[in-house]
Amino acid sequence: MYYFLAAVIILSTSFEANAQVDTATTRNGAIKGGIGVGYNDTNEEKGLGLISSIGYQKEFGAKHKLRINPNLLFGSFSSAGITDTRDQYYQMSALQVILAYDVIRFKSISLFLSTGGVLTYSRGLFGTGDELEKPGTTSRYFNKIYLGGIAGAGIRISPQNSRLSYEINPLNFGFGNNGFILTSPILSLDYKL
């Protein structure tokens, strides 16, 4: 989240000198950041947490309906509130490449579908010493790598004369090897370069 805010502040002050040039037709790149909640389930770890992402987005085509977004996703998860798993706390980092396409567009609002690939690194601790742990169990560190895909759908609001675009992505699913599943509704903000 802090990386995203820092990037927006730096970019908003860096490009003020270009404000007199009509760049509405030439802007096709953006810094993209997002924040959301996530539910992660694999063959071993399971948790709820907060996620954030930061990346670059490039638009293609005459009407800019196609976008590619390589980004980094970060999350912190715990088993708090989940009763059918061992007490755990873990971090997740992921390199994602997302391809999005505006299926329906009306003025500045569009419905988009997205797909892509993801490489995820998860590391943390099983058995954090919580009182709900079974007596005699010991803590254990773990780290795992997952390779998989992404699918999603959402609404994009992109005013033509604004440097900012917004995305509401309630359907965002990741899947991969070893039973990896990540459901992560996310709100995103693009700052057009």
PDB file of C-alpha atoms in Angstrom:
ATOM      1  CA  MET A   1       0.000   0.000   0.000  1.00  0.00           C
ATOM      2  CA  TYR A   2       2.805   2.413   0.929  1.00  0.00           C
ATOM      3  CA  TYR A   3       4.644   1.663  -2.329  1.00  0.00           C
ATOM      4  CA  PHE A   4       1.502   2.481  -4.284  1.00  0.00           C
ATOM      5  CA  LEU A   5       0.936   5.811  -2.513  1.00  0.00           C
ATOM      6  CA  ALA A   6       4.589   6.801  -2.943  1.00  0.00           C
ATOM      7  CA  ALA A   7       4.459   5.992  -6.663  1.00  0.00           C
ATOM      8  CA  VAL A   8       1.287   8.086  -7.164  1.00  0.00           C
ATOM      9  CA  ILE A   9       2.782  11.089  -5.328  1.00  0.00           C
ATOM     10  CA  ILE A  10       6.064  10.924  -7.271  1.00  0.00           C
ATOM     11  CA  LEU A  11       4.313  10.522 -10.608  1.00  0.00           C
ATOM     12  CA  SER A  12       1.793  13.290  -9.974  1.00  0.00           C
ATOM     13  CA  THR A  13       4.570  15.805  -9.288  1.00  0.00           C
ATOM     14  CA  SER A  14       6.875  14.543 -12.057  1.00  0.00           C
ATOM     15  CA  PHE A  15       4.454  15.028 -14.936  1.00  0.00           C
ATOM     16  CA  GLU A  16       2.965  18.437 -14.175  1.00  0.00           C
ATOM     17  CA  ALA A  17       5.229  20.076 -16.795  1.00  0.00           C
ATOM     18  CA  ASN A  18       3.522  18.091 -19.552  1.00  0.00           C
ATOM     19  CA  ALA A  19       0.016  19.283 -18.651  1.00  0.00           C
ATOM     20  CA  GLN A  20      -0.250  21.689 -21.632  1.00  0.00           C
ATOM     21  CA  VAL A  21       0.394  18.960 -24.204  1.00  0.00           C
ATOM     22  CA  ASP A  22      -2.685  17.090 -25.413  1.00  0.00           C
ATOM     23  CA  THR A  23      -1.700  13.550 -24.509  1.00  0.00           C
ATOM     24  CA  ALA A  24      -5.160  12.006 -24.250  1.00  0.00           C
ATOM     25  CA  THR A  25      -4.618  10.083 -27.482  1.00  0.00           C
ATOM     26  CA  THR A  26      -1.042   9.055 -26.739  1.00  0.00           C
ATOM     27  CA  ARG A  27      -1.357   7.864 -23.130  1.00  0.00           C
ATOM     28  CA  ASN A  28      -1.291   4.098 -23.182  1.00  0.00           C
ATOM     29  CA  GLY A  29       0.774   3.228 -20.110  1.00  0.00           C
ATOM     30  CA  ALA A  30      -0.036   3.515 -16.422  1.00  0.00           C
ATOM     31  CA  ILE A  31       1.218   2.715 -12.951  1.00  0.00           C
ATOM     32  CA  LYS A  32      -1.369   0.406 -11.395  1.00  0.00           C
ATOM     33  CA  GLY A  33      -1.883  -0.281  -7.706  1.00  0.00           C
ATOM     34  CA  GLY A  34      -4.547  -2.122  -5.810  1.00  0.00           C
ATOM     35  CA  ILE A  35      -5.701  -3.278  -2.414  1.00  0.00           C
ATOM     36  CA  GLY A  36      -8.114  -5.987  -1.377  1.00  0.00           C
ATOM     37  CA  VAL A  37      -8.875  -9.001   0.755  1.00  0.00           C
ATOM     38  CA  GLY A  38      -7.923 -12.573   0.045  1.00  0.00           C
ATOM     39  CA  TYR A  39      -8.790 -16.131   0.939  1.00  0.00           C
ATOM     40  CA  ASN A  40      -5.985 -18.607   0.262  1.00  0.00           C
ATOM     41  CA  ASP A  41      -6.320 -22.400   0.370  1.00  0.00           C
ATOM     42  CA  THR A  42      -3.691 -24.992  -0.591  1.00  0.00           C
ATOM     43  CA  ASN A  43      -2.914 -28.595   0.333  1.00  0.00           C
ATOM     44  CA  GLU A  44      -1.212 -27.279   3.505  1.00  0.00           C
ATOM     45  CA  GLU A  45      -1.844 -23.621   4.328  1.00  0.00           C
ATOM     46  CA  LYS A  46      -5.187 -21.862   4.591  1.00  0.00           C
ATOM     47  CA  GLY A  47      -5.849 -18.272   5.588  1.00  0.00           C
ATOM     48  CA  LEU A  48      -7.613 -14.943   5.284  1.00  0.00           C
ATOM     49  CA  GLY A  49      -5.687 -11.737   4.768  1.00  0.00           C
ATOM     50  CA  LEU A  50      -5.060  -8.387   3.154  1.00  0.00           C
ATOM     51  CA  ILE A  51      -3.382  -8.069  -0.231  1.00  0.00           C
ATOM     52  CA  SER A  52      -1.857  -5.231  -2.220  1.00  0.00           C
ATOM     53  CA  SER A  53      -0.379  -4.997  -5.695  1.00  0.00           C
ATOM     54  CA  ILE A  54       1.803  -2.614  -7.691  1.00  0.00           C
ATOM     55  CA  GLY A  55       2.731  -2.816 -11.365  1.00  0.00           C
ATOM     56  CA  TYR A  56       2.772  -1.298 -14.829  1.00  0.00           C
ATOM     57  CA  GLN A  57      -0.104  -1.453 -17.306  1.00  0.00           C
ATOM     58  CA  LYS A  58       0.147  -1.012 -21.077  1.00  0.00           C
ATOM     59  CA  GLU A  59      -2.867  -0.522 -23.374  1.00  0.00           C
ATOM     60  CA  PHE A  60      -3.079  -1.824 -26.943  1.00  0.00           C
ATOM     61  CA  GLY A  61      -5.335  -1.310 -29.951  1.00  0.00           C
ATOM     62  CA  ALA A  62      -6.990   1.725 -31.504  1.00  0.00           C
ATOM     63  CA  LYS A  63      -9.691   1.814 -28.810  1.00  0.00           C
ATOM     64  CA  HIS A  64      -7.371   0.715 -25.948  1.00  0.00           C
ATOM     65  CA  LYS A  65      -9.585  -2.236 -25.053  1.00  0.00           C
ATOM     66  CA  LEU A  66      -6.708  -4.678 -24.479  1.00  0.00           C
ATOM     67  CA  ARG A  67      -4.321  -4.239 -21.534  1.00  0.00           C
ATOM     68  CA  ILE A  68      -1.350  -6.160 -20.182  1.00  0.00           C
ATOM     69  CA  ASN A  69      -0.389  -5.719 -16.532  1.00  0.00           C
ATOM     70  CA  PRO A  70       2.762  -7.281 -15.058  1.00  0.00           C
ATOM     71  CA  ASN A  71       2.641  -6.699 -11.300  1.00  0.00           C
ATOM     72  CA  LEU A  72       3.788  -7.779  -7.868  1.00  0.00           C
ATOM     73  CA  LEU A  73       1.218  -8.933  -5.340  1.00  0.00           C
ATOM     74  CA  PHE A  74       1.877  -9.039  -1.585  1.00  0.00           C
ATOM     75  CA  GLY A  75      -0.299 -10.491   1.148  1.00  0.00           C
ATOM     76  CA  SER A  76      -0.338 -11.401   4.830  1.00  0.00           C
ATOM     77  CA  PHE A  77      -2.571 -14.296   5.870  1.00  0.00           C
ATOM     78  CA  SER A  78      -3.593 -15.986   9.095  1.00  0.00           C
ATOM     79  CA  SER A  79      -5.960 -18.756  10.088  1.00  0.00           C
ATOM     80  CA  ALA A  80      -7.911 -16.471  12.447  1.00  0.00           C
ATOM     81  CA  GLY A  81     -11.601 -17.235  12.020  1.00  0.00           C
ATOM     82  CA  ILE A  82     -10.988 -20.538  10.208  1.00  0.00           C
ATOM     83  CA  THR A  83     -11.766 -23.520  12.424  1.00  0.00           C
ATOM     84  CA  ASP A  84     -10.820 -26.504  10.253  1.00  0.00           C
ATOM     85  CA  THR A  85      -7.087 -25.808   9.969  1.00  0.00           C
ATOM     86  CA  ARG A  86      -4.003 -25.580  12.128  1.00  0.00           C
ATOM     87  CA  ASP A  87      -3.033 -22.220  13.640  1.00  0.00           C
ATOM     88  CA  GLN A  88      -0.814 -20.444  11.088  1.00  0.00           C
ATOM     89  CA  TYR A  89       0.530 -17.134   9.889  1.00  0.00           C
ATOM     90  CA  TYR A  90       2.229 -16.578   6.532  1.00  0.00           C
ATOM     91  CA  GLN A  91       3.264 -14.069   3.884  1.00  0.00           C
ATOM     92  CA  MET A  92       2.718 -14.368   0.154  1.00  0.00           C
ATOM     93  CA  SER A  93       4.544 -12.683  -2.734  1.00  0.00           C
ATOM     94  CA  ALA A  94       3.529 -13.228  -6.352  1.00  0.00           C
ATOM     95  CA  LEU A  95       4.681 -12.182  -9.795  1.00  0.00           C
ATOM     96  CA  GLN A  96       1.615 -11.891 -12.024  1.00  0.00           C
ATOM     97  CA  VAL A  97       1.103 -11.117 -15.694  1.00  0.00           C
ATOM     98  CA  ILE A  98      -2.537 -10.232 -16.356  1.00  0.00           C
ATOM     99  CA  LEU A  99      -4.176  -9.726 -19.741  1.00  0.00           C
ATOM    100  CA  ALA A 100      -7.489  -7.795 -19.587  1.00  0.00           C
ATOM    101  CA  TYR A 101      -9.993  -7.033 -22.347  1.00  0.00           C
ATOM    102  CA  ASP A 102     -12.987  -4.667 -22.277  1.00  0.00           C
ATOM    103  CA  VAL A 103     -15.896  -6.827 -23.467  1.00  0.00           C
ATOM    104  CA  ILE A 104     -18.581  -4.136 -23.167  1.00  0.00           C
ATOM    105  CA  ARG A 105     -17.881  -0.411 -23.037  1.00  0.00           C
ATOM    106  CA  PHE A 106     -20.261   2.539 -22.640  1.00  0.00           C
ATOM    107  CA  LYS A 107     -18.492   5.899 -22.619  1.00  0.00           C
ATOM    108  CA  SER A 108     -15.966   5.722 -19.779  1.00  0.00           C
ATOM    109  CA  ILE A 109     -17.369   2.576 -18.095  1.00  0.00           C
ATOM    110  CA  SER A 110     -16.506  -0.926 -19.262  1.00  0.00           C
ATOM    111  CA  LEU A 111     -16.982  -4.535 -18.247  1.00  0.00           C
ATOM    112  CA  PHE A 112     -13.729  -6.457 -18.586  1.00  0.00           C
ATOM    113  CA  LEU A 113     -12.524 -10.051 -18.429  1.00  0.00           C
ATOM    114  CA  SER A 114      -8.991 -10.949 -17.401  1.00  0.00           C
ATOM    115  CA  THR A 115      -6.668 -13.941 -17.476  1.00  0.00           C
ATOM    116  CA  GLY A 116      -2.981 -14.553 -16.956  1.00  0.00           C
ATOM    117  CA  GLY A 117      -0.235 -16.439 -15.209  1.00  0.00           C
ATOM    118  CA  VAL A 118       1.216 -16.261 -11.708  1.00  0.00           C
ATOM    119  CA  LEU A 119       4.291 -17.452  -9.809  1.00  0.00           C
ATOM    120  CA  THR A 120       3.663 -17.378  -6.036  1.00  0.00           C
ATOM    121  CA  TYR A 121       6.063 -17.746  -3.122  1.00  0.00           C
ATOM    122  CA  SER A 122       4.458 -18.468   0.255  1.00  0.00           C
ATOM    123  CA  ARG A 123       6.338 -18.664   3.561  1.00  0.00           C
ATOM    124  CA  GLY A 124       5.335 -18.681   7.185  1.00  0.00           C
ATOM    125  CA  LEU A 125       4.737 -20.574  10.370  1.00  0.00           C
ATOM    126  CA  PHE A 126       2.473 -23.466  11.333  1.00  0.00           C
ATOM    127  CA  GLY A 127       1.698 -23.622  15.038  1.00  0.00           C
ATOM    128  CA  THR A 128       2.139 -20.118  16.366  1.00  0.00           C
ATOM    129  CA  GLY A 129       1.647 -21.095  20.017  1.00  0.00           C
ATOM    130  CA  ASP A 130      -2.001 -20.084  20.167  1.00  0.00           C
ATOM    131  CA  GLU A 131      -4.084 -21.510  22.978  1.00  0.00           C
ATOM    132  CA  LEU A 132      -6.188 -23.439  20.447  1.00  0.00           C
ATOM    133  CA  GLU A 133      -3.213 -25.589  19.403  1.00  0.00           C
ATOM    134  CA  LYS A 134      -3.243 -29.213  20.509  1.00  0.00           C
ATOM    135  CA  PRO A 135      -0.952 -29.902  23.483  1.00  0.00           C
ATOM    136  CA  GLY A 136       2.461 -31.219  22.443  1.00  0.00           C
ATOM    137  CA  THR A 137       2.408 -29.784  18.899  1.00  0.00           C
ATOM    138  CA  THR A 138       5.467 -27.893  17.747  1.00  0.00           C
ATOM    139  CA  SER A 139       5.859 -24.917  15.467  1.00  0.00           C
ATOM    140  CA  ARG A 140       7.188 -25.444  11.949  1.00  0.00           C
ATOM    141  CA  TYR A 141       8.384 -22.960   9.322  1.00  0.00           C
ATOM    142  CA  PHE A 142       7.459 -23.572   5.694  1.00  0.00           C
ATOM    143  CA  ASN A 143       8.050 -22.111   2.270  1.00  0.00           C
ATOM    144  CA  LYS A 144       6.346 -23.147  -0.957  1.00  0.00           C
ATOM    145  CA  ILE A 145       6.347 -22.105  -4.602  1.00  0.00           C
ATOM    146  CA  TYR A 146       3.188 -22.335  -6.701  1.00  0.00           C
ATOM    147  CA  LEU A 147       2.786 -21.923 -10.451  1.00  0.00           C
ATOM    148  CA  GLY A 148      -0.654 -21.243 -11.867  1.00  0.00           C
ATOM    149  CA  GLY A 149      -3.140 -19.026 -13.622  1.00  0.00           C
ATOM    150  CA  ILE A 150      -5.575 -16.181 -12.976  1.00  0.00           C
ATOM    151  CA  ALA A 151      -9.122 -15.475 -14.157  1.00  0.00           C
ATOM    152  CA  GLY A 152     -11.352 -12.550 -13.311  1.00  0.00           C
ATOM    153  CA  ALA A 153     -14.027 -10.050 -14.259  1.00  0.00           C
ATOM    154  CA  GLY A 154     -14.818  -6.531 -13.168  1.00  0.00           C
ATOM    155  CA  ILE A 155     -15.847  -2.970 -13.946  1.00  0.00           C
ATOM    156  CA  ARG A 156     -13.418  -0.287 -15.138  1.00  0.00           C
ATOM    157  CA  ILE A 157     -14.074   3.464 -14.999  1.00  0.00           C
ATOM    158  CA  SER A 158     -11.653   5.392 -17.215  1.00  0.00           C
ATOM    159  CA  PRO A 159     -12.589   9.033 -17.908  1.00  0.00           C
ATOM    160  CA  GLN A 160     -10.958  10.172 -21.157  1.00  0.00           C
ATOM    161  CA  ASN A 161      -9.642  13.507 -19.870  1.00  0.00           C
ATOM    162  CA  SER A 162      -8.351  12.188 -16.547  1.00  0.00           C
ATOM    163  CA  ARG A 163      -5.035  10.602 -15.632  1.00  0.00           C
ATOM    164  CA  LEU A 164      -6.831   8.309 -13.176  1.00  0.00           C
ATOM    165  CA  SER A 165      -8.765   5.124 -13.900  1.00  0.00           C
ATOM    166  CA  TYR A 166     -10.522   2.887 -11.390  1.00  0.00           C
ATOM    167  CA  GLU A 167     -11.226  -0.838 -11.368  1.00  0.00           C
ATOM    168  CA  ILE A 168     -13.587  -2.831  -9.186  1.00  0.00           C
ATOM    169  CA  ASN A 169     -12.632  -6.488  -9.546  1.00  0.00           C
ATOM    170  CA  PRO A 170     -14.962  -8.603  -7.362  1.00  0.00           C
ATOM    171  CA  LEU A 171     -14.303 -11.820  -9.316  1.00  0.00           C
ATOM    172  CA  ASN A 172     -10.582 -12.502  -9.129  1.00  0.00           C
ATOM    173  CA  PHE A 173      -9.408 -16.109  -8.831  1.00  0.00           C
ATOM    174  CA  GLY A 174      -5.942 -17.660  -8.807  1.00  0.00           C
ATOM    175  CA  PHE A 175      -5.280 -21.385  -9.103  1.00  0.00           C
ATOM    176  CA  GLY A 176      -2.199 -23.565  -9.344  1.00  0.00           C
ATOM    177  CA  ASN A 177      -0.307 -26.690  -8.393  1.00  0.00           C
ATOM    178  CA  ASN A 178      -0.580 -28.403  -4.969  1.00  0.00           C
ATOM    179  CA  GLY A 179      -4.199 -27.310  -4.574  1.00  0.00           C
ATOM    180  CA  PHE A 180      -3.398 -23.581  -4.679  1.00  0.00           C
ATOM    181  CA  ILE A 181      -6.501 -21.370  -4.743  1.00  0.00           C
ATOM    182  CA  LEU A 182      -6.587 -17.614  -4.107  1.00  0.00           C
ATOM    183  CA  THR A 183      -9.840 -15.662  -4.154  1.00  0.00           C
ATOM    184  CA  SER A 184      -9.055 -11.959  -3.933  1.00  0.00           C
ATOM    185  CA  PRO A 185     -11.585  -9.191  -4.671  1.00  0.00           C
ATOM    186  CA  ILE A 186      -9.511  -6.064  -5.305  1.00  0.00           C
ATOM    187  CA  LEU A 187      -9.943  -2.327  -5.921  1.00  0.00           C
ATOM    188  CA  SER A 188      -7.365  -0.789  -8.266  1.00  0.00           C
ATOM    189  CA  LEU A 189      -6.257   2.685  -9.270  1.00  0.00           C
ATOM    190  CA  ASP A 190      -4.320   3.481 -12.471  1.00  0.00           C
ATOM    191  CA  TYR A 191      -2.230   6.611 -12.927  1.00  0.00           C
ATOM    192  CA  LYS A 192      -1.809   7.206 -16.663  1.00  0.00           C
ATOM    193  CA  LEU A 193       1.660   8.253 -17.744  1.00  0.00           C
TER     194      LEU A 193
END
